[in-house]
PDB file of C-alpha atoms in Angstrom:
ATOM      1  CA  MET A  22     -25.747  79.103  28.604  1.00  0.00           C
ATOM      2  CA  ASP A  23     -27.624  82.013  30.183  1.00  0.00           C
ATOM      3  CA  VAL A  24     -28.855  81.916  33.780  1.00  0.00           C
ATOM      4  CA  ALA A  25     -31.446  84.301  35.226  1.00  0.00           C
ATOM      5  CA  LEU A  26     -30.892  85.170  38.902  1.00  0.00           C
ATOM      6  CA  LEU A  27     -33.628  87.238  40.554  1.00  0.00           C
ATOM      7  CA  LYS A  28     -34.263  88.415  44.088  1.00  0.00           C
ATOM      8  CA  CYS A  29     -37.526  87.133  45.590  1.00  0.00           C
ATOM      9  CA  GLU A  30     -38.056  87.696  49.282  1.00  0.00           C
ATOM     10  CA  LYS A  31     -41.201  85.711  50.064  1.00  0.00           C
ATOM     11  CA  TYR A  32     -43.616  83.011  48.957  1.00  0.00           C
ATOM     12  CA  ASP A  33     -46.414  85.172  47.586  1.00  0.00           C
ATOM     13  CA  LEU A  34     -48.132  83.597  44.575  1.00  0.00           C
ATOM     14  CA  ALA A  35     -48.469  86.790  42.511  1.00  0.00           C
ATOM     15  CA  LEU A  36     -44.894  87.842  43.310  1.00  0.00           C
ATOM     16  CA  VAL A  37     -43.402  84.445  42.459  1.00  0.00           C
ATOM     17  CA  LYS A  38     -45.330  84.319  39.175  1.00  0.00           C
ATOM     18  CA  ASP A  39     -44.046  87.783  38.248  1.00  0.00           C
ATOM     19  CA  LYS A  40     -40.475  86.787  39.049  1.00  0.00           C
ATOM     20  CA  LEU A  41     -40.725  83.559  37.049  1.00  0.00           C
ATOM     21  CA  ARG A  42     -42.218  85.444  34.103  1.00  0.00           C
ATOM     22  CA  GLU A  43     -39.327  87.904  34.267  1.00  0.00           C
ATOM     23  CA  ALA A  44     -36.761  85.108  34.521  1.00  0.00           C
ATOM     24  CA  MET A  45     -38.134  83.272  31.500  1.00  0.00           C
ATOM     25  CA  SER A  46     -38.407  86.505  29.539  1.00  0.00           C
ATOM     26  CA  LEU A  47     -34.697  87.090  30.180  1.00  0.00           C
ATOM     27  CA  LEU A  48     -34.013  83.621  28.765  1.00  0.00           C
ATOM     28  CA  GLY A  49     -36.062  84.242  25.622  1.00  0.00           C
ATOM     29  CA  GLY A  50     -39.385  82.711  26.658  1.00  0.00           C
ATOM     30  CA  TRP A  51     -40.819  79.338  27.646  1.00  0.00           C
ATOM     31  CA  LYS A  52     -40.447  77.428  24.334  1.00  0.00           C
ATOM     32  CA  ILE A  53     -43.698  75.558  25.068  1.00  0.00           C
ATOM     33  CA  THR A  54     -46.401  75.102  22.418  1.00  0.00           C
ATOM     34  CA  PRO A  55     -50.110  74.263  22.987  1.00  0.00           C
ATOM     35  CA  ASN A  56     -49.645  70.617  21.967  1.00  0.00           C
ATOM     36  CA  ASP A  57     -46.575  70.001  24.126  1.00  0.00           C
ATOM     37  CA  ARG A  58     -46.742  67.412  26.912  1.00  0.00           C
ATOM     38  CA  VAL A  59     -45.018  68.799  30.003  1.00  0.00           C
ATOM     39  CA  PHE A  60     -43.695  66.989  33.068  1.00  0.00           C
ATOM     40  CA  ILE A  61     -42.943  69.068  36.170  1.00  0.00           C
ATOM     41  CA  LYS A  62     -40.215  67.386  38.240  1.00  0.00           C
ATOM     42  CA  LEU A  63     -40.460  68.325  41.901  1.00  0.00           C
ATOM     43  CA  ASN A  64     -37.903  68.002  44.674  1.00  0.00           C
ATOM     44  CA  CYS A  65     -39.800  65.789  47.133  1.00  0.00           C
ATOM     45  CA  VAL A  66     -36.922  63.859  48.666  1.00  0.00           C
ATOM     46  CA  GLY A  67     -39.076  62.893  51.642  1.00  0.00           C
ATOM     47  CA  PRO A  68     -42.177  63.700  53.721  1.00  0.00           C
ATOM     48  CA  PHE A  69     -41.037  67.066  55.107  1.00  0.00           C
ATOM     49  CA  SER A  70     -43.014  70.271  55.615  1.00  0.00           C
ATOM     50  CA  SER A  71     -42.255  73.185  53.297  1.00  0.00           C
ATOM     51  CA  GLU A  72     -41.027  75.346  56.202  1.00  0.00           C
ATOM     52  CA  MET A  73     -38.001  73.044  56.567  1.00  0.00           C
ATOM     53  CA  GLY A  74     -36.542  74.224  53.240  1.00  0.00           C
ATOM     54  CA  ILE A  75     -36.005  70.663  52.003  1.00  0.00           C
ATOM     55  CA  THR A  76     -38.640  70.304  49.266  1.00  0.00           C
ATOM     56  CA  THR A  77     -39.996  72.553  46.503  1.00  0.00           C
ATOM     57  CA  HIS A  78     -42.404  75.002  48.140  1.00  0.00           C
ATOM     58  CA  PRO A  79     -46.131  74.662  47.275  1.00  0.00           C
ATOM     59  CA  ILE A  80     -46.446  78.316  46.238  1.00  0.00           C
ATOM     60  CA  PHE A  81     -43.420  78.050  43.931  1.00  0.00           C
ATOM     61  CA  VAL A  82     -44.903  74.898  42.373  1.00  0.00           C
ATOM     62  CA  GLN A  83     -48.346  76.478  42.003  1.00  0.00           C
ATOM     63  CA  ALA A  84     -46.819  79.519  40.305  1.00  0.00           C
ATOM     64  CA  VAL A  85     -45.072  77.257  37.779  1.00  0.00           C
ATOM     65  CA  ILE A  86     -48.248  75.234  37.150  1.00  0.00           C
ATOM     66  CA  GLN A  87     -50.335  78.340  36.513  1.00  0.00           C
ATOM     67  CA  LEU A  88     -47.748  79.826  34.158  1.00  0.00           C
ATOM     68  CA  VAL A  89     -47.395  76.578  32.199  1.00  0.00           C
ATOM     69  CA  LYS A  90     -51.196  76.362  31.931  1.00  0.00           C
ATOM     70  CA  GLU A  91     -51.000  79.591  29.920  1.00  0.00           C
ATOM     71  CA  LYS A  92     -48.981  77.631  27.326  1.00  0.00           C
ATOM     72  CA  THR A  93     -50.483  74.114  27.330  1.00  0.00           C
ATOM     73  CA  SER A  94     -53.059  71.984  29.131  1.00  0.00           C
ATOM     74  CA  HIS A  95     -51.024  68.764  28.830  1.00  0.00           C
ATOM     75  CA  ILE A  96     -49.261  68.796  32.191  1.00  0.00           C
ATOM     76  CA  MET A  97     -48.148  66.051  34.597  1.00  0.00           C
ATOM     77  CA  ILE A  98     -46.281  66.359  37.875  1.00  0.00           C
ATOM     78  CA  GLY A  99     -44.383  64.155  40.322  1.00  0.00           C
ATOM     79  CA  ASP A 100     -41.141  62.878  41.770  1.00  0.00           C
ATOM     80  CA  ASN A 101     -39.558  59.655  43.032  1.00  0.00           C
ATOM     81  CA  PRO A 102     -39.212  59.985  46.826  1.00  0.00           C
ATOM     82  CA  ALA A 103     -36.413  57.865  48.234  1.00  0.00           C
ATOM     83  CA  THR A 104     -38.457  55.759  50.650  1.00  0.00           C
ATOM     84  CA  LYS A 105     -42.130  56.785  50.802  1.00  0.00           C
ATOM     85  CA  ASP A 106     -45.144  56.654  48.491  1.00  0.00           C
ATOM     86  CA  ILE A 107     -45.501  59.742  46.293  1.00  0.00           C
ATOM     87  CA  LEU A 108     -49.014  60.650  47.509  1.00  0.00           C
ATOM     88  CA  TYR A 109     -48.014  60.323  51.172  1.00  0.00           C
ATOM     89  CA  THR A 110     -44.931  62.453  50.530  1.00  0.00           C
ATOM     90  CA  LEU A 111     -46.847  65.128  48.624  1.00  0.00           C
ATOM     91  CA  ARG A 112     -49.387  65.346  51.445  1.00  0.00           C
ATOM     92  CA  LYS A 113     -46.621  65.875  54.014  1.00  0.00           C
ATOM     93  CA  ASN A 114     -44.927  68.421  51.716  1.00  0.00           C
ATOM     94  CA  GLY A 115     -48.163  70.453  51.591  1.00  0.00           C
ATOM     95  CA  LEU A 116     -48.383  69.907  47.833  1.00  0.00           C
ATOM     96  CA  LEU A 117     -51.111  67.298  47.345  1.00  0.00           C
ATOM     97  CA  GLU A 118     -54.202  69.431  47.939  1.00  0.00           C
ATOM     98  CA  MET A 119     -52.887  72.251  45.731  1.00  0.00           C
ATOM     99  CA  ILE A 120     -51.996  69.862  42.877  1.00  0.00           C
ATOM    100  CA  ARG A 121     -55.469  68.337  43.042  1.00  0.00           C
ATOM    101  CA  GLU A 122     -57.056  71.797  43.039  1.00  0.00           C
ATOM    102  CA  GLU A 123     -55.033  72.625  39.923  1.00  0.00           C
ATOM    103  CA  ASN A 124     -56.271  69.316  38.422  1.00  0.00           C
ATOM    104  CA  ILE A 125     -52.810  68.068  37.408  1.00  0.00           C
ATOM    105  CA  PRO A 126     -52.220  64.284  37.079  1.00  0.00           C
ATOM    106  CA  ILE A 127     -49.583  62.888  39.457  1.00  0.00           C
ATOM    107  CA  VAL A 128     -47.022  60.446  38.043  1.00  0.00           C
ATOM    108  CA  ASP A 129     -46.089  57.513  40.302  1.00  0.00           C
ATOM    109  CA  GLY A 130     -42.863  56.716  38.424  1.00  0.00           C
ATOM    110  CA  LYS A 131     -43.378  52.941  38.422  1.00  0.00           C
ATOM    111  CA  GLU A 132     -43.055  52.395  34.658  1.00  0.00           C
ATOM    112  CA  PHE A 133     -39.418  52.338  33.556  1.00  0.00           C
ATOM    113  CA  SER A 134     -37.355  53.132  30.490  1.00  0.00           C
ATOM    114  CA  CYS A 135     -33.616  52.868  29.846  1.00  0.00           C
ATOM    115  CA  ILE A 136     -31.691  55.895  28.578  1.00  0.00           C
ATOM    116  CA  ALA A 137     -28.130  55.637  27.262  1.00  0.00           C
ATOM    117  CA  ASN A 138     -24.974  57.722  27.317  1.00  0.00           C
ATOM    118  CA  PRO A 139     -22.276  56.106  25.170  1.00  0.00           C
ATOM    119  CA  HIS A 140     -19.855  58.870  26.221  1.00  0.00           C
ATOM    120  CA  GLY A 141     -20.296  58.347  29.964  1.00  0.00           C
ATOM    121  CA  LYS A 142     -17.165  58.527  32.109  1.00  0.00           C
ATOM    122  CA  TYR A 143     -18.306  55.749  34.442  1.00  0.00           C
ATOM    123  CA  TYR A 144     -21.848  54.748  33.444  1.00  0.00           C
ATOM    124  CA  ASP A 145     -23.482  54.408  30.044  1.00  0.00           C
ATOM    125  CA  SER A 146     -27.099  53.504  30.887  1.00  0.00           C
ATOM    126  CA  PHE A 147     -29.736  54.452  33.428  1.00  0.00           C
ATOM    127  CA  GLU A 148     -33.186  53.091  34.229  1.00  0.00           C
ATOM    128  CA  VAL A 149     -35.518  56.039  34.785  1.00  0.00           C
ATOM    129  CA  SER A 150     -39.256  56.607  35.143  1.00  0.00           C
ATOM    130  CA  LYS A 151     -40.701  56.454  31.634  1.00  0.00           C
ATOM    131  CA  GLN A 152     -43.559  58.949  32.108  1.00  0.00           C
ATOM    132  CA  MET A 153     -41.126  61.574  33.337  1.00  0.00           C
ATOM    133  CA  ILE A 154     -39.043  61.603  30.158  1.00  0.00           C
ATOM    134  CA  ASP A 155     -41.634  60.536  27.556  1.00  0.00           C
ATOM    135  CA  VAL A 156     -42.711  64.169  27.190  1.00  0.00           C
ATOM    136  CA  ASP A 157     -41.918  67.201  25.042  1.00  0.00           C
ATOM    137  CA  VAL A 158     -40.873  69.472  27.913  1.00  0.00           C
ATOM    138  CA  LEU A 159     -39.280  68.595  31.253  1.00  0.00           C
ATOM    139  CA  ILE A 160     -39.475  71.358  33.870  1.00  0.00           C
ATOM    140  CA  ASN A 161     -37.057  70.686  36.708  1.00  0.00           C
ATOM    141  CA  LEU A 162     -37.843  72.370  40.071  1.00  0.00           C
ATOM    142  CA  PRO A 163     -34.871  71.918  42.413  1.00  0.00           C
ATOM    143  CA  LYS A 164     -34.342  73.520  45.791  1.00  0.00           C
ATOM    144  CA  LEU A 165     -31.182  75.486  46.559  1.00  0.00           C
ATOM    145  CA  LYS A 166     -29.424  73.192  49.051  1.00  0.00           C
ATOM    146  CA  THR A 167     -26.037  72.101  50.270  1.00  0.00           C
ATOM    147  CA  HIS A 168     -25.497  68.345  50.448  1.00  0.00           C
ATOM    148  CA  ALA A 169     -23.401  66.320  52.898  1.00  0.00           C
ATOM    149  CA  PHE A 170     -22.214  63.942  50.154  1.00  0.00           C
ATOM    150  CA  ALA A 171     -22.567  65.799  46.831  1.00  0.00           C
ATOM    151  CA  TYR A 172     -21.722  69.239  48.346  1.00  0.00           C
ATOM    152  CA  MET A 173     -24.492  70.973  46.376  1.00  0.00           C
ATOM    153  CA  SER A 174     -27.944  69.713  45.408  1.00  0.00           C
ATOM    154  CA  VAL A 175     -29.500  71.938  42.784  1.00  0.00           C
ATOM    155  CA  ALA A 176     -30.577  71.358  39.152  1.00  0.00           C
ATOM    156  CA  GLU A 177     -28.353  68.464  38.052  1.00  0.00           C
ATOM    157  CA  LYS A 178     -28.737  66.581  41.325  1.00  0.00           C
ATOM    158  CA  ASN A 179     -32.537  66.950  41.272  1.00  0.00           C
ATOM    159  CA  LEU A 180     -32.576  64.999  38.003  1.00  0.00           C
ATOM    160  CA  PHE A 181     -31.230  62.023  39.973  1.00  0.00           C
ATOM    161  CA  GLY A 182     -34.854  61.814  41.114  1.00  0.00           C
ATOM    162  CA  LEU A 183     -35.817  60.460  37.689  1.00  0.00           C
ATOM    163  CA  ILE A 184     -34.452  57.168  39.049  1.00  0.00           C
ATOM    164  CA  PHE A 185     -37.161  55.347  40.969  1.00  0.00           C
ATOM    165  CA  GLY A 186     -37.300  55.283  44.765  1.00  0.00           C
ATOM    166  CA  LEU A 187     -35.059  52.719  46.412  1.00  0.00           C
ATOM    167  CA  SER A 188     -33.105  52.217  43.169  1.00  0.00           C
ATOM    168  CA  LYS A 189     -31.258  55.421  44.063  1.00  0.00           C
ATOM    169  CA  ALA A 190     -29.625  53.672  47.022  1.00  0.00           C
ATOM    170  CA  ALA A 191     -27.919  51.239  44.631  1.00  0.00           C
ATOM    171  CA  TRP A 192     -26.331  54.192  42.815  1.00  0.00           C
ATOM    172  CA  HIS A 193     -24.938  55.517  46.086  1.00  0.00           C
ATOM    173  CA  MET A 194     -23.332  52.104  46.555  1.00  0.00           C
ATOM    174  CA  LYS A 195     -21.898  52.014  43.016  1.00  0.00           C
ATOM    175  CA  ALA A 196     -20.641  55.600  43.111  1.00  0.00           C
ATOM    176  CA  SER A 197     -19.455  55.534  46.698  1.00  0.00           C
ATOM    177  CA  ASN A 198     -17.335  58.701  46.932  1.00  0.00           C
ATOM    178  CA  PRO A 199     -18.296  62.319  46.169  1.00  0.00           C
ATOM    179  CA  LEU A 200     -16.167  62.645  43.033  1.00  0.00           C
ATOM    180  CA  GLN A 201     -17.434  59.420  41.493  1.00  0.00           C
ATOM    181  CA  PHE A 202     -21.011  60.253  42.457  1.00  0.00           C
ATOM    182  CA  GLY A 203     -20.629  63.658  40.821  1.00  0.00           C
ATOM    183  CA  GLU A 204     -19.424  61.990  37.638  1.00  0.00           C
ATOM    184  CA  ALA A 205     -22.387  59.591  37.790  1.00  0.00           C
ATOM    185  CA  ILE A 206     -24.726  62.599  37.976  1.00  0.00           C
ATOM    186  CA  ASN A 207     -22.892  64.092  34.970  1.00  0.00           C
ATOM    187  CA  ASP A 208     -23.273  60.808  33.064  1.00  0.00           C
ATOM    188  CA  LEU A 209     -26.998  60.753  33.875  1.00  0.00           C
ATOM    189  CA  TYR A 210     -27.472  64.362  32.798  1.00  0.00           C
ATOM    190  CA  GLN A 211     -25.788  63.702  29.459  1.00  0.00           C
ATOM    191  CA  ALA A 212     -27.996  60.633  28.961  1.00  0.00           C
ATOM    192  CA  ILE A 213     -31.044  62.839  29.578  1.00  0.00           C
ATOM    193  CA  LEU A 214     -29.708  65.475  27.169  1.00  0.00           C
ATOM    194  CA  LEU A 215     -29.201  62.847  24.482  1.00  0.00           C
ATOM    195  CA  SER A 216     -32.738  61.546  24.945  1.00  0.00           C
ATOM    196  CA  PHE A 217     -34.016  65.158  24.848  1.00  0.00           C
ATOM    197  CA  HIS A 218     -31.970  66.254  21.822  1.00  0.00           C
ATOM    198  CA  ASP A 219     -35.107  67.518  20.042  1.00  0.00           C
ATOM    199  CA  LYS A 220     -37.040  68.439  23.192  1.00  0.00           C
ATOM    200  CA  THR A 221     -36.899  71.095  25.907  1.00  0.00           C
ATOM    201  CA  MET A 222     -35.653  71.159  29.496  1.00  0.00           C
ATOM    202  CA  ILE A 223     -36.209  74.131  31.786  1.00  0.00           C
ATOM    203  CA  HIS A 224     -34.629  74.410  35.248  1.00  0.00           C
ATOM    204  CA  LEU A 225     -36.348  76.684  37.784  1.00  0.00           C
ATOM    205  CA  CYS A 226     -34.662  76.742  41.179  1.00  0.00           C
ATOM    206  CA  ASP A 227     -36.620  77.565  44.327  1.00  0.00           C
ATOM    207  CA  GLY A 228     -34.058  79.414  46.422  1.00  0.00           C
ATOM    208  CA  ILE A 229     -36.464  81.717  48.256  1.00  0.00           C
ATOM    209  CA  LEU A 230     -35.951  79.445  51.241  1.00  0.00           C
ATOM    210  CA  GLY A 231     -32.795  77.370  50.860  1.00  0.00           C
ATOM    211  CA  LEU A 232     -31.009  74.804  53.002  1.00  0.00           C
ATOM    212  CA  GLU A 233     -27.450  74.936  54.304  1.00  0.00           C
ATOM    213  CA  GLY A 234     -25.301  72.584  56.355  1.00  0.00           C
ATOM    214  CA  GLU A 235     -25.505  68.805  56.208  1.00  0.00           C
ATOM    215  CA  GLY A 236     -28.363  68.603  53.662  1.00  0.00           C
ATOM    216  CA  PRO A 237     -30.210  67.516  51.624  1.00  0.00           C
ATOM    217  CA  SER A 238     -32.782  66.796  54.351  1.00  0.00           C
ATOM    218  CA  THR A 239     -33.036  67.071  58.125  1.00  0.00           C
ATOM    219  CA  GLY A 240     -29.278  67.477  58.673  1.00  0.00           C
ATOM    220  CA  GLY A 241     -29.468  70.933  57.129  1.00  0.00           C
ATOM    221  CA  LYS A 242     -31.077  74.123  58.372  1.00  0.00           C
ATOM    222  CA  PRO A 243     -33.382  76.437  56.406  1.00  0.00           C
ATOM    223  CA  ILE A 244     -32.027  79.823  55.389  1.00  0.00           C
ATOM    224  CA  ALA A 245     -33.699  82.744  53.619  1.00  0.00           C
ATOM    225  CA  SER A 246     -31.681  82.808  50.388  1.00  0.00           C
ATOM    226  CA  LYS A 247     -34.286  85.023  48.657  1.00  0.00           C
ATOM    227  CA  VAL A 248     -33.461  83.999  45.082  1.00  0.00           C
ATOM    228  CA  ILE A 249     -35.097  82.397  42.076  1.00  0.00           C
ATOM    229  CA  MET A 250     -32.841  80.981  39.365  1.00  0.00           C
ATOM    230  CA  ALA A 251     -33.716  79.838  35.849  1.00  0.00           C
ATOM    231  CA  SER A 252     -31.828  78.326  32.926  1.00  0.00           C
ATOM    232  CA  TYR A 253     -32.195  75.963  30.007  1.00  0.00           C
ATOM    233  CA  ASP A 254     -29.017  74.242  31.213  1.00  0.00           C
ATOM    234  CA  ALA A 255     -28.607  72.539  34.590  1.00  0.00           C
ATOM    235  CA  VAL A 256     -24.803  72.813  34.695  1.00  0.00           C
ATOM    236  CA  SER A 257     -24.883  76.542  34.028  1.00  0.00           C
ATOM    237  CA  LEU A 258     -27.458  77.093  36.777  1.00  0.00           C
ATOM    238  CA  ASP A 259     -25.492  75.001  39.247  1.00  0.00           C
ATOM    239  CA  ARG A 260     -22.229  76.830  38.481  1.00  0.00           C
ATOM    240  CA  VAL A 261     -23.907  80.174  39.242  1.00  0.00           C
TER     241      VAL A 261
END
């Protein structure tokens, strides 16, 4: 599947919006209708400032929100931080005030639904946050990061955040080596694809400021990667 890869040197709202418009135009458009319910999935792994390159940058998120508002008014946003409350984490990420100014409801992820993958290599079912998948369009906003355990943390890995909070730790115990964990992420992604067979997923990667080294959090160091990536397929984006 196609992947758009564009140079973007800084977090300027007008510039980022133009680049995202161009990226989605290259992919054939947004595929969002006025009645569609959209969930924007952030990367808010923990309460870290945006300058650290760990979480989706507020300007990148605001650009996405404003562009999606041109298509539909039915928008929700959120993530499942590993250890902290979502509102506390968003405040530390510099996202909370902007999201409230944009008047977008924040999902807390505490209502669950089970999705299945009968073809899974290791795992055939996953308990995920219901509000995040009970939508018409899922927009996934990963950061471009290296990862001490998974090697890379981009579009597919960010979907691991559909699993609620501390429940993610149990998956690290079950899939306890990088290869098995990678297959678990593949099994989860296919379960999401099966549940979204008649819906839309869009992956927009914030790589303007990336993270390299022992990520995905404070073990890594921020680096100016200066890219925005977009695709309708997480695997294709991650391979690029």
